[in-house]
Amino acid sequence: MKKILTISAFALSALMANAQSAQEQWVSSMLSKMTLEEKIAMIHAQSKFSSPGVKRLGIPEVWCTDGPHGIRAEVLWDEWETANWTNDHCVAFPALTCLSATWNLDMSALYGKSIGEEARYRNKTVLLGPGVNIARTPLNGRSFEYMGEDPYLSGEMVVPYIQKVQDQGVATCVKHFCLNNNELHRHTTNAILSDRALYEIYLPAFEKAVKQGHTWSIMGSYNLYQDQHVCHNERLLGTILKGEWGFDGTVISDWGGVHNTDQAVRYGMDLEFGSWTNGLATGKKNAYDMYFLADPYLEAIQAGTYGEAELNDKVTRVLRMIYRTKEARKATDGSMCSEAHYAAARQIGAEGIVLLQNKGNVLPIPAGKKVLVVGENAIKMMTVGGGSSSLKVEHEILPLDGLKERFGAANVSYQRGYVGDVGGEYNGVKTGQDLHESRSAEQLIADAVAAAKNADYVVYIGGLNKADHQDAEDFDREQYDLPYNQNAVIEALAAANSNLVVCNLSGNPVEMPWADKVPAIVQMWMLGSEAGHSLADVLSGDVNPSGHLPFTWFASLDQCGAHALGAYPGTKRVDAEGNDVKIDGAEVWDLSYDEDIYVGYRWVDKKSQTPLYPFGHGESYTTFSFSDLTVSADGATVSCTLTNTGDRAGAEVAQLYVGAVPGKGAAAKNAKDVAKQAKAAAKNPAAVVVPERPVRELKGFRKVYLQPGESKTVTFTLTDADFSFFDADHHNWVAPSGEYTIAVGASSRDLPLVQSIKR
Ligand code: BGC
């Protein structure tokens, strides 16, 4: 007979309290043994990616790695350049936009477990990721590293990733906290926004990472807020992160994000990295001693400017992170480039691919057909380049190779169509590909069109890439439409062959002026090592697509609130004489988030605009129906039935949106109504002014797998938090009594089940 071990809640909490106290005992005992110099050494880097421990006391070093899609190649001690190791290849997992597009918490857990094992195997203490900055503008060059535009989706999806990485004894470093929503002027942008936008849109995913994911570290971002760099920001790091949220882990700076000693000492920076990029060539004896939290801090303590309280707090936090990783890693050795990791990358990739449209059921492509593949992204490695997320992979299945493997090499031919980026090197890591091409742009189109006329199907694989101003760190995109004349190539192919499938690779929406001339459009993201397999799985129908958009696909850039209002990229601050105003020695770009809480679908819904594809959209090779909505009187329990009405197995995402009905207590009718309430509230400071609110907001989702004809009941639980807005006047969340709509369906604009409730 099997023995079943049970553990009471009481015993469990006693165990946890013991573990907690063992941790705190170790931390304070180590702290009490450390000299002042040893403490100072622990709070800044000793190399590009490491900080020292204390050898004398057996306290290990901290080794960080990027993040967030795979374990970065080793670099030289003091430089970004590759160290040219031969055993530091990794598996590239799909970009985080793809993970988010799965809308599946299990995929997030699988991702976290897999990348955590790779980080553990490589002996890393901290994985620099995941990222949850909100997609405020589709021009943000780094959107691919984040989880989309919605605070609820990002917040839910980030938690399992964190938990599973940390199970491997590797701390996650959730980044970039916060308001790093554009790469253009990323070091000098001063974000100006209401508290309501801060708390409702930009903080929730980080808050969940802290309170539910229990991340052991967090990365301060490059930009400014309230005229202070966020790596030493009194309000964001001090008041909110460590105060309101009770974060007890380590705040790590983004590389080079610290700018002054005094603020770094007082405003929440715990561990400084990257302040100089060439540590050996600059400096008195060792450039790392010149870090803001190195000699300048030591000397200030010795001079009596500061006591040791702030220092002890910082060291305590670093020690806590070390203890947590040290304990958890005892249970695991990790693994690298395992079959399981490739399988995970392939599965997550296929599940995140979004079928944007499929007119006439052009997809899936049947076996035995002649398939012409066109486009540079079918043959270009995408794992190298794009900034700190660049990887050195053991292998990368290119889309063209994946399709040849699946449909048979004899059935698949290729045409380039256009030339985009022929580069293939990042910090000395080389793809080894030679993508140079001598044909003219016209000739490339003519050759592709001629071949398209003889094919049964044309699969176009294009979009963005990792070059500057595409999907890349440190740059924003300069245009919303596709680069490299791709629109002309696609138009020409659409005219030549009616079975055209356009696969777009990007971490952002792009303009698609040809969308109604192309039957099938697939959003394929940066898919990593298994890109070709994941794509072939979906195009062949081996996997029924079930990805849904984590952001709104604007028809044009002016459908995005930030751009409609000209609230990007801000204005350079100058004084009365027209001279640049400087903070920490550099210019400042004031960027006012004028669209306020109306980011993504919240904006297009408010303006009743029709995006090309709405937030949450994604099609399937089967069909689903939603029925039997039941909502309890107080709105706490919502359930419905989801049925697969087609003839293929598939998965649908049931999405639940809550809307506060204007003028019925839960939301103001209009601006006039708000002004009237504000006038009355002026006499009564306790009165709450109910503002205008978004038409709808995502408050629940569930991915449901169904066989043909099968039905399942989906149940959601809602709490007060799901009906609340942030009342900045009283610094509080408020769920006003009044009328709300509860809507369930397959996207933010496909909501067949709607019910009003009063609560
Ligand atoms: C990036 C971070 C990255 C760090 C280390 C910075 O430039 O913004 O995301 O983790 O470099 O490579």
Short mmCIF file of N, CA and C and ligand atoms in Angstrom, two decimals, residues 49 65-67 72 80 128 142 145 175-176 180 183 186 219 222 254-255 388 473, ligand 1:
data_model
loop_
_atom_site.label_atom_id
_atom_site.label_comp_id
_atom_site.label_asym_id
_atom_site.label_seq_id
_atom_site.Cartn_x
_atom_site.Cartn_y
_atom_site.Cartn_z
N PHE A 49 29.93 40.96 -15.55
CA PHE A 49 28.69 40.30 -15.10
C PHE A 49 28.76 39.67 -13.71
N THR A 65 23.56 36.63 -15.78
CA THR A 65 23.56 36.37 -17.22
C THR A 65 22.30 36.90 -17.86
N ASP A 66 22.43 37.44 -19.08
CA ASP A 66 21.22 37.67 -19.87
C ASP A 66 20.77 36.33 -20.35
N GLY A 67 19.53 36.08 -20.53
CA GLY A 67 18.31 36.81 -20.27
C GLY A 67 17.82 37.59 -21.51
N ARG A 72 23.15 33.74 -22.18
CA ARG A 72 24.09 34.45 -23.05
C ARG A 72 25.47 33.80 -23.04
N TRP A 80 32.34 43.47 -23.38
CA TRP A 80 31.12 42.84 -23.89
C TRP A 80 31.47 41.73 -24.89
N LEU A 128 19.02 37.63 -15.91
CA LEU A 128 18.55 39.01 -16.12
C LEU A 128 17.29 39.00 -16.99
N ARG A 142 12.35 47.26 -28.14
CA ARG A 142 12.53 46.12 -27.24
C ARG A 142 11.24 45.42 -26.86
N GLU A 145 11.06 41.66 -26.07
CA GLU A 145 11.53 41.08 -24.80
C GLU A 145 10.48 41.18 -23.69
N LYS A 175 12.80 42.84 -15.13
CA LYS A 175 13.28 44.12 -15.64
C LYS A 175 12.27 44.74 -16.59
N HIS A 176 12.37 46.01 -16.93
CA HIS A 176 13.25 47.02 -16.35
C HIS A 176 12.35 47.90 -15.52
N ASN A 180 10.43 52.06 -18.54
CA ASN A 180 11.39 52.02 -19.65
C ASN A 180 10.62 51.53 -20.89
N GLU A 183 13.14 52.82 -26.28
CA GLU A 183 14.60 52.71 -26.31
C GLU A 183 15.24 54.02 -26.75
N ARG A 186 16.75 56.23 -24.07
CA ARG A 186 16.36 55.42 -22.91
C ARG A 186 17.06 55.85 -21.63
N MET A 219 15.48 44.62 -11.58
CA MET A 219 16.46 45.52 -12.20
C MET A 219 15.91 46.94 -12.31
N TYR A 222 16.85 52.37 -16.86
CA TYR A 222 17.74 53.46 -17.26
C TYR A 222 17.11 54.86 -17.16
N ASP A 254 20.44 48.43 -13.90
CA ASP A 254 20.72 48.10 -15.28
C ASP A 254 22.16 48.54 -15.53
N TRP A 255 22.77 47.95 -16.55
CA TRP A 255 24.22 48.12 -16.74
C TRP A 255 24.56 49.58 -17.08
N SER A 388 21.26 42.87 -25.71
CA SER A 388 21.69 41.95 -24.66
C SER A 388 21.01 40.59 -24.72
N GLU A 473 17.56 46.33 -29.12
CA GLU A 473 17.80 47.18 -27.95
C GLU A 473 18.50 48.48 -28.36
C1 BGC B 1 20.15 45.96 -20.81
C2 BGC B 1 19.70 44.92 -19.82
C3 BGC B 1 20.75 43.83 -19.76
C4 BGC B 1 22.09 44.44 -19.39
C5 BGC B 1 23.21 43.44 -19.30
C6 BGC B 1 21.56 46.46 -20.55
O1 BGC B 1 22.01 47.28 -21.57
O2 BGC B 1 19.24 47.05 -20.79
O3 BGC B 1 18.46 44.40 -20.17
O4 BGC B 1 20.35 42.83 -18.87
O5 BGC B 1 22.44 45.39 -20.37
O6 BGC B 1 23.55 42.95 -20.53
#
